[in-house]
PDB file of C-alpha atoms in Angstrom:
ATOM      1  CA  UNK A   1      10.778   6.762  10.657  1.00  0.00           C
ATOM      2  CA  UNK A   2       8.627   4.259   9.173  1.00  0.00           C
ATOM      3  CA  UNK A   3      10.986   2.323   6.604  1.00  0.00           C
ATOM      4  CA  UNK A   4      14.366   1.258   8.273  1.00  0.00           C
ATOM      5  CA  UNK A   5      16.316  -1.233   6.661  1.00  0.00           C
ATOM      6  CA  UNK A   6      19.888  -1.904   8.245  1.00  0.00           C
ATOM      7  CA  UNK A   7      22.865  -4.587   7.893  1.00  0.00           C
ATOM      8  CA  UNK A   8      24.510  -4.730  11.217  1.00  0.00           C
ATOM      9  CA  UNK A   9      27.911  -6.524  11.341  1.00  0.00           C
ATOM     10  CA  UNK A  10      27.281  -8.512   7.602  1.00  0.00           C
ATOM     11  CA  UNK A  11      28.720  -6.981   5.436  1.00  0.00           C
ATOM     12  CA  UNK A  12      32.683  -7.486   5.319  1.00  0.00           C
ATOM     13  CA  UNK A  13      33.231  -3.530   4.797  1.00  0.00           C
ATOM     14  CA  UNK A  14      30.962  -2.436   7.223  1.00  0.00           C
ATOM     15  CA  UNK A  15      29.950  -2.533  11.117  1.00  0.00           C
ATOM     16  CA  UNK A  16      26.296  -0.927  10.019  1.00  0.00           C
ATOM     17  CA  UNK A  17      24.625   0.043   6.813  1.00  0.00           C
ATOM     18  CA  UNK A  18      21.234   1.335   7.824  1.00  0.00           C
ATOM     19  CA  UNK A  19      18.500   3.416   5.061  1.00  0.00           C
ATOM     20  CA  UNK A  20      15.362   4.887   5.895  1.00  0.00           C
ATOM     21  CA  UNK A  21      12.670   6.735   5.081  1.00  0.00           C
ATOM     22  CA  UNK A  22      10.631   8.886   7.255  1.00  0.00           C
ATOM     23  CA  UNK A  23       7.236   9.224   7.307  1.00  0.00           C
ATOM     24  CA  UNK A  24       4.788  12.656   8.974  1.00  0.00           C
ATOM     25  CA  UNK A  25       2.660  15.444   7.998  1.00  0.00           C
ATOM     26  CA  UNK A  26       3.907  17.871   5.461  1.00  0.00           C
ATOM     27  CA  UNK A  27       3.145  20.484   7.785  1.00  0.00           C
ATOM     28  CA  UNK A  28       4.692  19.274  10.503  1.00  0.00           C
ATOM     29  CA  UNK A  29       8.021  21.387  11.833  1.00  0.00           C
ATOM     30  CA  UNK A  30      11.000  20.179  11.124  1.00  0.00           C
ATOM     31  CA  UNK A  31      14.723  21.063  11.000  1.00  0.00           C
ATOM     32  CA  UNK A  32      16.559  19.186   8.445  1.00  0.00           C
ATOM     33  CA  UNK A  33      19.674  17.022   9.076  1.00  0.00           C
ATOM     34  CA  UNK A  34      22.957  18.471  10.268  1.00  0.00           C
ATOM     35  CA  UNK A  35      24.753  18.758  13.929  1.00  0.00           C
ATOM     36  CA  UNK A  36      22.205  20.229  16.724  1.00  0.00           C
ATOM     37  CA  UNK A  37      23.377  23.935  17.518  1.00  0.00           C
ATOM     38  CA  UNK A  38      22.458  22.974  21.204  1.00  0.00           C
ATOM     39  CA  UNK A  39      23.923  19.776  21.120  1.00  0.00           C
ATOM     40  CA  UNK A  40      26.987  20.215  18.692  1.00  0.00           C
ATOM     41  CA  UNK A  41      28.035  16.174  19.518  1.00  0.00           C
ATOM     42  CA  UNK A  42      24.678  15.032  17.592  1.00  0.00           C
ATOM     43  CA  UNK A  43      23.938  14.433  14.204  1.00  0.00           C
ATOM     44  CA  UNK A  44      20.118  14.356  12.632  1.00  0.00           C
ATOM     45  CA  UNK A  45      17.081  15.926  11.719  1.00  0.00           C
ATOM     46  CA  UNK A  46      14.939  17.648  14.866  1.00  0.00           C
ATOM     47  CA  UNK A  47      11.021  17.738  15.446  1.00  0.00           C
ATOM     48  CA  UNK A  48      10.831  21.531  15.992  1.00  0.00           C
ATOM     49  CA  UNK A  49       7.344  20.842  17.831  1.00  0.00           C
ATOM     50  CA  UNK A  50       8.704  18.577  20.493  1.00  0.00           C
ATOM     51  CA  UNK A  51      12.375  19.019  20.453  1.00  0.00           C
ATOM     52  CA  UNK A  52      13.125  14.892  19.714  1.00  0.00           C
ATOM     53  CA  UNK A  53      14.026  13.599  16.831  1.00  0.00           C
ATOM     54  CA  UNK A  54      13.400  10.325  14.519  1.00  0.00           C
ATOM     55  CA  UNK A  55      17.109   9.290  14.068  1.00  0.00           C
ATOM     56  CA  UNK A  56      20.065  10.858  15.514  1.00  0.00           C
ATOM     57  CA  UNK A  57      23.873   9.603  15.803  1.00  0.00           C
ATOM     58  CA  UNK A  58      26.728  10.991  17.779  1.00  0.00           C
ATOM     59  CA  UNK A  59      30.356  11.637  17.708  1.00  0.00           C
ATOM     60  CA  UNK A  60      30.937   8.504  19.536  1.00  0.00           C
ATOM     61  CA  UNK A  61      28.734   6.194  17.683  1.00  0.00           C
ATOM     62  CA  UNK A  62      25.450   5.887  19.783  1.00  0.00           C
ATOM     63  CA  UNK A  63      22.528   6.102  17.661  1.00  0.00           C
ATOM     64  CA  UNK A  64      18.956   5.463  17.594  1.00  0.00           C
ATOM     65  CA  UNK A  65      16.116   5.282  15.105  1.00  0.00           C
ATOM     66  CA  UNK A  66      12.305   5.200  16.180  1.00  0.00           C
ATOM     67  CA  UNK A  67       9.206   3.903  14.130  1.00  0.00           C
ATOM     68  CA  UNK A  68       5.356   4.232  15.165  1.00  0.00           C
ATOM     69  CA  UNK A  69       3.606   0.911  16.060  1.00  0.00           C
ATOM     70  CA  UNK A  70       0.470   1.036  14.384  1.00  0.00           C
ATOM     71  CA  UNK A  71      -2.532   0.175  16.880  1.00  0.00           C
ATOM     72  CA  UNK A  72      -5.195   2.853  16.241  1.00  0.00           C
ATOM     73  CA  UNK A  73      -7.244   1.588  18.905  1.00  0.00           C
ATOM     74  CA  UNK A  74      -5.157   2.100  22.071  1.00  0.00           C
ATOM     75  CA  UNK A  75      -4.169   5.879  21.195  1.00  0.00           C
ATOM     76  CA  UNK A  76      -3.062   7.559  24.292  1.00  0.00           C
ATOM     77  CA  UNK A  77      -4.286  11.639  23.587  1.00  0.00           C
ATOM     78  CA  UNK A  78      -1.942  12.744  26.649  1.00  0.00           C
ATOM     79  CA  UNK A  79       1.153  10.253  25.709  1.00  0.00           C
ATOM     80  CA  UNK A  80       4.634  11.872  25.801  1.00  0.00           C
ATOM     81  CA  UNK A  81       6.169  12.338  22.409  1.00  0.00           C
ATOM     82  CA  UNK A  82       8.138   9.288  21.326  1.00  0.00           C
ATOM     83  CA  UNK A  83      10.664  11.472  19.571  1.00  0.00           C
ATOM     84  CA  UNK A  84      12.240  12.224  22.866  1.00  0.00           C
ATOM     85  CA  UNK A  85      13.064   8.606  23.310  1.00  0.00           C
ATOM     86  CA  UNK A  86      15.838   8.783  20.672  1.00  0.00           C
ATOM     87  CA  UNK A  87      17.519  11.839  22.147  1.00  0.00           C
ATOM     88  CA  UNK A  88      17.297  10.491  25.800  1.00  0.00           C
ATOM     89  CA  UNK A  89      19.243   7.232  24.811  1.00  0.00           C
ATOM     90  CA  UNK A  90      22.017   9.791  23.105  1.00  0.00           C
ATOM     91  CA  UNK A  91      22.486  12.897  25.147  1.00  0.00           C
ATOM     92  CA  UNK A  92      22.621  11.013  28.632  1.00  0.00           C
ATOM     93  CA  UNK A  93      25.272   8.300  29.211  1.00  0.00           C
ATOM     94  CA  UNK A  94      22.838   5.536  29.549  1.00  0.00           C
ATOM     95  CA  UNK A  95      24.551   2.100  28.442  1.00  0.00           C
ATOM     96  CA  UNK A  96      21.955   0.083  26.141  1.00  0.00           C
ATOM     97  CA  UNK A  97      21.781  -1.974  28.826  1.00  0.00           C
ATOM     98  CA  UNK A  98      20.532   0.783  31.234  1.00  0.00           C
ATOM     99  CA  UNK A  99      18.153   2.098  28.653  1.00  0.00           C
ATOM    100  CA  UNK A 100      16.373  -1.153  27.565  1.00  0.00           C
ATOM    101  CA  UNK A 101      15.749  -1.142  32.128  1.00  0.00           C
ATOM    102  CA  UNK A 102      14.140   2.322  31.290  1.00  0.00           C
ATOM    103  CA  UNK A 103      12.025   1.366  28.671  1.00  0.00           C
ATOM    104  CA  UNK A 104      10.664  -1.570  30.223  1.00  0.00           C
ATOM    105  CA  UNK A 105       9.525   0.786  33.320  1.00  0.00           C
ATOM    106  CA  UNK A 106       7.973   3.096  31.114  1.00  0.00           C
ATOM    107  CA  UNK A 107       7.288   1.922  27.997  1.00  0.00           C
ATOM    108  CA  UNK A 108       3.556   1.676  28.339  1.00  0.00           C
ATOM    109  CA  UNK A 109       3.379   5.670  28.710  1.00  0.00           C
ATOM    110  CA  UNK A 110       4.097   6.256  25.119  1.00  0.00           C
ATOM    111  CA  UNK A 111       1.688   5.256  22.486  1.00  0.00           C
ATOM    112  CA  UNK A 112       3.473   2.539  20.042  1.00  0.00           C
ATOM    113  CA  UNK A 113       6.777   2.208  19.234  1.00  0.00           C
ATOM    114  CA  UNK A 114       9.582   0.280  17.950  1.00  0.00           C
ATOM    115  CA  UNK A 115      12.989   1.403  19.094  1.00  0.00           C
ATOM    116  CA  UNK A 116      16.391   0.409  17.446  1.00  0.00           C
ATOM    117  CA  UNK A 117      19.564   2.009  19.147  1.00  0.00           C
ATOM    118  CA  UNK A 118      23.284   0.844  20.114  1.00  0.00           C
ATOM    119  CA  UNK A 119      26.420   1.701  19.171  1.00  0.00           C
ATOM    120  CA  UNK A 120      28.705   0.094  15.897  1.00  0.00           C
ATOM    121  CA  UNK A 121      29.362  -2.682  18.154  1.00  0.00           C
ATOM    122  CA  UNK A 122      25.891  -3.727  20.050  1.00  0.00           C
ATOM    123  CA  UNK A 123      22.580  -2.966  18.793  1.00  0.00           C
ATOM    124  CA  UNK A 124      19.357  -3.790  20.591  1.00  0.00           C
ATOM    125  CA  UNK A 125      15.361  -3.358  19.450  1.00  0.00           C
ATOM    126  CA  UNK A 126      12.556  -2.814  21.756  1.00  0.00           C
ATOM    127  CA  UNK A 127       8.846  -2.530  21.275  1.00  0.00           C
ATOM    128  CA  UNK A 128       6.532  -1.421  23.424  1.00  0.00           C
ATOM    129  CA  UNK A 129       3.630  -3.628  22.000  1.00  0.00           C
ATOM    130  CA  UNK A 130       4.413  -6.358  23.617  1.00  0.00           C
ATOM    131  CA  UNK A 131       7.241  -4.622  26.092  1.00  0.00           C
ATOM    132  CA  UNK A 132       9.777  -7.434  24.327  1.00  0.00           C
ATOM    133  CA  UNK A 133      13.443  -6.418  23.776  1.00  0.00           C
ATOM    134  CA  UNK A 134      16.272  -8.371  21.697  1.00  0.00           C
ATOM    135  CA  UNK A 135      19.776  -8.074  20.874  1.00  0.00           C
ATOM    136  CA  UNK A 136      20.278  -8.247  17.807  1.00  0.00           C
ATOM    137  CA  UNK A 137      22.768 -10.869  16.007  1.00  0.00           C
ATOM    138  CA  UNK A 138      24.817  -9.521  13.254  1.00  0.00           C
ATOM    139  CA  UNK A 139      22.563 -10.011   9.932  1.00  0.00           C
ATOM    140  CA  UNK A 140      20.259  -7.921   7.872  1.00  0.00           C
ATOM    141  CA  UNK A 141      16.883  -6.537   9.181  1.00  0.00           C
ATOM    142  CA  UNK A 142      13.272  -4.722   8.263  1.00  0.00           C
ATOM    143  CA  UNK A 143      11.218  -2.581  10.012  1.00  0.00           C
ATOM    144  CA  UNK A 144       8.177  -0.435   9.584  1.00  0.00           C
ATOM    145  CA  UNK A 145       5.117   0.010  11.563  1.00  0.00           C
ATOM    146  CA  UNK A 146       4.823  -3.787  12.919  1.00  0.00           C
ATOM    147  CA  UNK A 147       7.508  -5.949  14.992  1.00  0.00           C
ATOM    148  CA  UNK A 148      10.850  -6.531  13.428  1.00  0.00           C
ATOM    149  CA  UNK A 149      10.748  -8.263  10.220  1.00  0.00           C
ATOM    150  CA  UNK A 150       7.055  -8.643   9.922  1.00  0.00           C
ATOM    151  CA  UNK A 151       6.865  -9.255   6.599  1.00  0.00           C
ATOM    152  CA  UNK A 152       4.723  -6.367   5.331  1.00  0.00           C
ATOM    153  CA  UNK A 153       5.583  -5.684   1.458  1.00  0.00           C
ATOM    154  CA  UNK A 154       7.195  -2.500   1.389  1.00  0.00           C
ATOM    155  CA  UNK A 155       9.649  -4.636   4.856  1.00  0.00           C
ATOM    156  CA  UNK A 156       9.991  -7.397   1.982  1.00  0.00           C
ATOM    157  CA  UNK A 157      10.405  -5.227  -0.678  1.00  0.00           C
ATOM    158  CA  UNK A 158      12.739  -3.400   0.699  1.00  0.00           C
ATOM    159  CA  UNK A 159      15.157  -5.727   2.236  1.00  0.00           C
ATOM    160  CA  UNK A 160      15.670  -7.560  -1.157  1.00  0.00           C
ATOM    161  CA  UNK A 161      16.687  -4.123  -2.589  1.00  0.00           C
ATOM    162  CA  UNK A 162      19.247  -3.385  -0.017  1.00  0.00           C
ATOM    163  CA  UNK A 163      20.492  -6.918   0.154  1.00  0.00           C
ATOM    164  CA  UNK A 164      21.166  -6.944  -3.572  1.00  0.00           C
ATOM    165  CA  UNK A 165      23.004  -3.531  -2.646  1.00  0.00           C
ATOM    166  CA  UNK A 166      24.823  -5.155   0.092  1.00  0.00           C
ATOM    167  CA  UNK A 167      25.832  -8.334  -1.771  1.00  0.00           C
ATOM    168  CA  UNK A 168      26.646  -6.310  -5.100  1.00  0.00           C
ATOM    169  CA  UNK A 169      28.635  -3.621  -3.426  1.00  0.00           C
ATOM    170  CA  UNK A 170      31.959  -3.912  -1.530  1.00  0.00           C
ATOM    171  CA  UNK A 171      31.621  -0.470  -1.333  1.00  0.00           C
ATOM    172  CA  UNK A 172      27.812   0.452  -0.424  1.00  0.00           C
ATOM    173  CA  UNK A 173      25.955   3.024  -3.388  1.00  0.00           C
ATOM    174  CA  UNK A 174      24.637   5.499  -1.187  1.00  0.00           C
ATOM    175  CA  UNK A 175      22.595   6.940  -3.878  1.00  0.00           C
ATOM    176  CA  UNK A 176      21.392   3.788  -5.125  1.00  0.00           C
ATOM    177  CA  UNK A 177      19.702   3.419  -2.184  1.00  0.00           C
ATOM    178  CA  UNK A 178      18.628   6.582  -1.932  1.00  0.00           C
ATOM    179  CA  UNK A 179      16.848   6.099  -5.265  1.00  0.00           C
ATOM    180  CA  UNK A 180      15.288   2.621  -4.296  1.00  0.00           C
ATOM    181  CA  UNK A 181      14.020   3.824  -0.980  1.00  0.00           C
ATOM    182  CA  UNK A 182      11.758   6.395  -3.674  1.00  0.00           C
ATOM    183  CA  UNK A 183       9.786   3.166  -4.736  1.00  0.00           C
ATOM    184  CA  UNK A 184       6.863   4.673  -4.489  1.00  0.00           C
ATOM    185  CA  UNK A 185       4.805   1.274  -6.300  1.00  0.00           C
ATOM    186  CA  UNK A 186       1.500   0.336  -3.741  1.00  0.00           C
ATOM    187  CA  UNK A 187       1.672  -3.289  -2.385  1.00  0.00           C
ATOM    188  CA  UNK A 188      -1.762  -5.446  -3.977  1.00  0.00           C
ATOM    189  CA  UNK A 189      -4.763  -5.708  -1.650  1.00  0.00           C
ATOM    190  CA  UNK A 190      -4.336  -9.543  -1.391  1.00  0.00           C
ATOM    191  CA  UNK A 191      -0.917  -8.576   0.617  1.00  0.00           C
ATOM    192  CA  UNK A 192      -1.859  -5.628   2.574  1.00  0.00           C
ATOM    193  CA  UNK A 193      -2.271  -5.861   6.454  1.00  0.00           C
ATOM    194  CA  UNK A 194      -5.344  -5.373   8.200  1.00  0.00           C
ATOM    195  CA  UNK A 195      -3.836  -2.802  11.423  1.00  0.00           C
ATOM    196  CA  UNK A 196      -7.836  -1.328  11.588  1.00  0.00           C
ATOM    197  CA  UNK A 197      -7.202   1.858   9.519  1.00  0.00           C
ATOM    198  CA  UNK A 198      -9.385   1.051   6.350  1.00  0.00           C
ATOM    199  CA  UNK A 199      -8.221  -0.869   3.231  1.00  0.00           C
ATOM    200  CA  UNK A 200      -7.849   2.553   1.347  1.00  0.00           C
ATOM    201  CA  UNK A 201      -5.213   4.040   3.641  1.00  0.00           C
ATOM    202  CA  UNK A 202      -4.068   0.542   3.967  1.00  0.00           C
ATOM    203  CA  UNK A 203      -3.134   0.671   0.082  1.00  0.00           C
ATOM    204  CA  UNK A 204      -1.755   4.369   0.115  1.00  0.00           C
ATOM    205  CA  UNK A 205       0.631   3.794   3.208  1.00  0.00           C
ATOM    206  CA  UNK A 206       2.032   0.130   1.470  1.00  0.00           C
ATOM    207  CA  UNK A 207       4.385   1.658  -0.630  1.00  0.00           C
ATOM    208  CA  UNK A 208       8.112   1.989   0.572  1.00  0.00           C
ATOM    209  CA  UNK A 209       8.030   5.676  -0.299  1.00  0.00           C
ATOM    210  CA  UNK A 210       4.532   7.474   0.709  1.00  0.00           C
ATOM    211  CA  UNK A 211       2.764  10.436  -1.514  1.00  0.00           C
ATOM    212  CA  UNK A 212      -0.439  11.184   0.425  1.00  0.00           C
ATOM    213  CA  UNK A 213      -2.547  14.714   0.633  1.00  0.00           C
ATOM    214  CA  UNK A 214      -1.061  16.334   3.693  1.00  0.00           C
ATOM    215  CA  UNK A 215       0.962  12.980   4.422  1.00  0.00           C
ATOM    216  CA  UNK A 216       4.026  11.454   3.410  1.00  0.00           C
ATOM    217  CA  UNK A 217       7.998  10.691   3.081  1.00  0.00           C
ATOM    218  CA  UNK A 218       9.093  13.821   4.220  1.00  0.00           C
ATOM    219  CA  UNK A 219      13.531  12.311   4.153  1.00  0.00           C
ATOM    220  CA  UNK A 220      15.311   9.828   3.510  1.00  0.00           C
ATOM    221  CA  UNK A 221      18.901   9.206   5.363  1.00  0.00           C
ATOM    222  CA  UNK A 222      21.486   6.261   5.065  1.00  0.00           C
ATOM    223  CA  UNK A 223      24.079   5.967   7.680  1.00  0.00           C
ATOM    224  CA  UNK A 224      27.586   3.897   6.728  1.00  0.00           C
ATOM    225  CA  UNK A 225      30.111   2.932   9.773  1.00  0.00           C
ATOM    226  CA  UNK A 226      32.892   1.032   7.999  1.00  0.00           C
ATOM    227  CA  UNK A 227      35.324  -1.806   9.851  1.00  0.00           C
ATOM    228  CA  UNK A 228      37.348   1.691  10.505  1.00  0.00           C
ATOM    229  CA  UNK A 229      34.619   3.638  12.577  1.00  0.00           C
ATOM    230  CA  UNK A 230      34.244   5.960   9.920  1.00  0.00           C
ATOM    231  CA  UNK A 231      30.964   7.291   9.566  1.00  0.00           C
ATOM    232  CA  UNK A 232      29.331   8.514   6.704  1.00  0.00           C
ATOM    233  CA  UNK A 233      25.897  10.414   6.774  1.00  0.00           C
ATOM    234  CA  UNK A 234      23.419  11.426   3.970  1.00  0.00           C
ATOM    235  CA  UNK A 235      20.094  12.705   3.821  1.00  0.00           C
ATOM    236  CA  UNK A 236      17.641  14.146   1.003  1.00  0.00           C
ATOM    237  CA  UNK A 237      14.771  16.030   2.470  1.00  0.00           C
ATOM    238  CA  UNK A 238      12.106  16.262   0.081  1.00  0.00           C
ATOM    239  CA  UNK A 239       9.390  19.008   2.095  1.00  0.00           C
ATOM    240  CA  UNK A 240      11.827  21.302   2.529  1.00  0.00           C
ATOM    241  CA  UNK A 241      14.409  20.385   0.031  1.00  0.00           C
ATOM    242  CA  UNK A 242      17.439  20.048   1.019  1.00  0.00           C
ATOM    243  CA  UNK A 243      20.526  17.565   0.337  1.00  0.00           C
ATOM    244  CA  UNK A 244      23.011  16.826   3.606  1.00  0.00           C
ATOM    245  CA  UNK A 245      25.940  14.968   3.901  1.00  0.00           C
ATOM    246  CA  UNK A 246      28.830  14.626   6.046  1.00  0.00           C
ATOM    247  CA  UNK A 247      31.690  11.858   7.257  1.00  0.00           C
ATOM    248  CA  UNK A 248      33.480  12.044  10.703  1.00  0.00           C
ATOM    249  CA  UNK A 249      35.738   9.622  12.712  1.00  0.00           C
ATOM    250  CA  UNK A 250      34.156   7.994  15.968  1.00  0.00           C
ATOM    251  CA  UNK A 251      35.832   9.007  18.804  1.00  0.00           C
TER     252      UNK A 251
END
């Protein structure tokens, strides 16, 4: 992923309201969203080329959603493929607590990465850039390809869309925020960052929704668990097209 915006415990319907976009090469493999044939207790789209995924959820409410840090100058050629990290935290029974241990061992083998996962009751984030972890207090959060909340415009951008979903919906508008998360509007060179990639790819990766040659939003998925521990998941894949949805009890 590399747009996740998510409410976690404010909200006075919901435990989590999370939307994303994610972000890779058209012609990178993919499987689109659904339950894993393999793994028939997890829910999300699959990397066909490395066998991880970018956010996943199970039956019983673990889930985990990864972003790239963006530090072109400490590239690791050899690194394992971050993908994996979101389907080790879900198909082994690791407690958060265990995993954050995990990460903080071998964090520094992966190239950069920002890591939220949990459950509906407990969320944590962990980045690898500066090996620093947090649980998170209930509130309302941004993340792309910096720390948590670094205030990047497509991060402020798009957390004043969702919160105006949030505090306008008691009941959250799934496609709303489907349709706001295809702002596709580039951020003015005055507020760009400056991660070393060039001011012109700079300017084409500050929108919230990307449309690059051979680069770009590939899905985007929003994830509801209400005060009930019903889930609801939706994602629009745009290369290949496809619509998914589907709501199940946690058990």
């Amino acid at each position: 992923m590399c747009l996740i915006l998510f409410s976690y415990n404010d909200h006075p319907a919901y435990k989590l309201v999370l939307a994303a976009n994610r972000d890779e090469f058209y012609g990178r493999p993919t499987k689109n969203a659904g339950w894993w044939d393999d793994q028939p207790n997890l829910l999300g789209g699959k990397d066909l080329k490395e066998q991880g995924s970018w956010l996943a959820i199970t039956r019983d409410g673990k889930f985990a959603a990864i972003t790239n840090y963006r530090d072109p100058k400490h590239i690791k050629a050899d690194a394992p493929t971050r993908g994996k990290l979101v389907t080790d935290f879900l198909l082994n029974d690791h407690t958060p607590e265990d995993y954050l241990k995990n990460l903080q061992e071998s964090g520094s083998l992966y190239n950069g990465f920002n890591l939220i996962f949990g459950h509906q009751n407990e969320i944590f984030y962990y980045t690898n850039a500066t090996n620093f972890y947090d649980k998170l207090a209930p509130g309302t959060y941004g993340l792309s390809n910096a720390l948590l909340d670094t205030p990047w415009p497509k991060v402020v951008k798009g957390k004043n869309k969702f919160n105006n979903l949030l505090k306008a919906n008691h009941d959250f508008p799934v496609e709303h925020a489907i349709k706001d998360l295809r702002d596709n509007h580039l951020a003015p060179d005055q507020e760009l960052p400056d991660t070393g990639i060039g001011i012109e790819k700079e300017r084409q990766l500050s929108s919230m929704f990307i449309e690059m040659s051979g680069y770009g939003t590939r899905c985007t998925t929003v994830i509801t668990i209400d005060k009930q521990n019903e889930v609801r998941f939706k994602e629009v894949s745009y290369i290949p097209e496809n619509d998914f949805s589907t709501s199940f009890k946690i058990s």
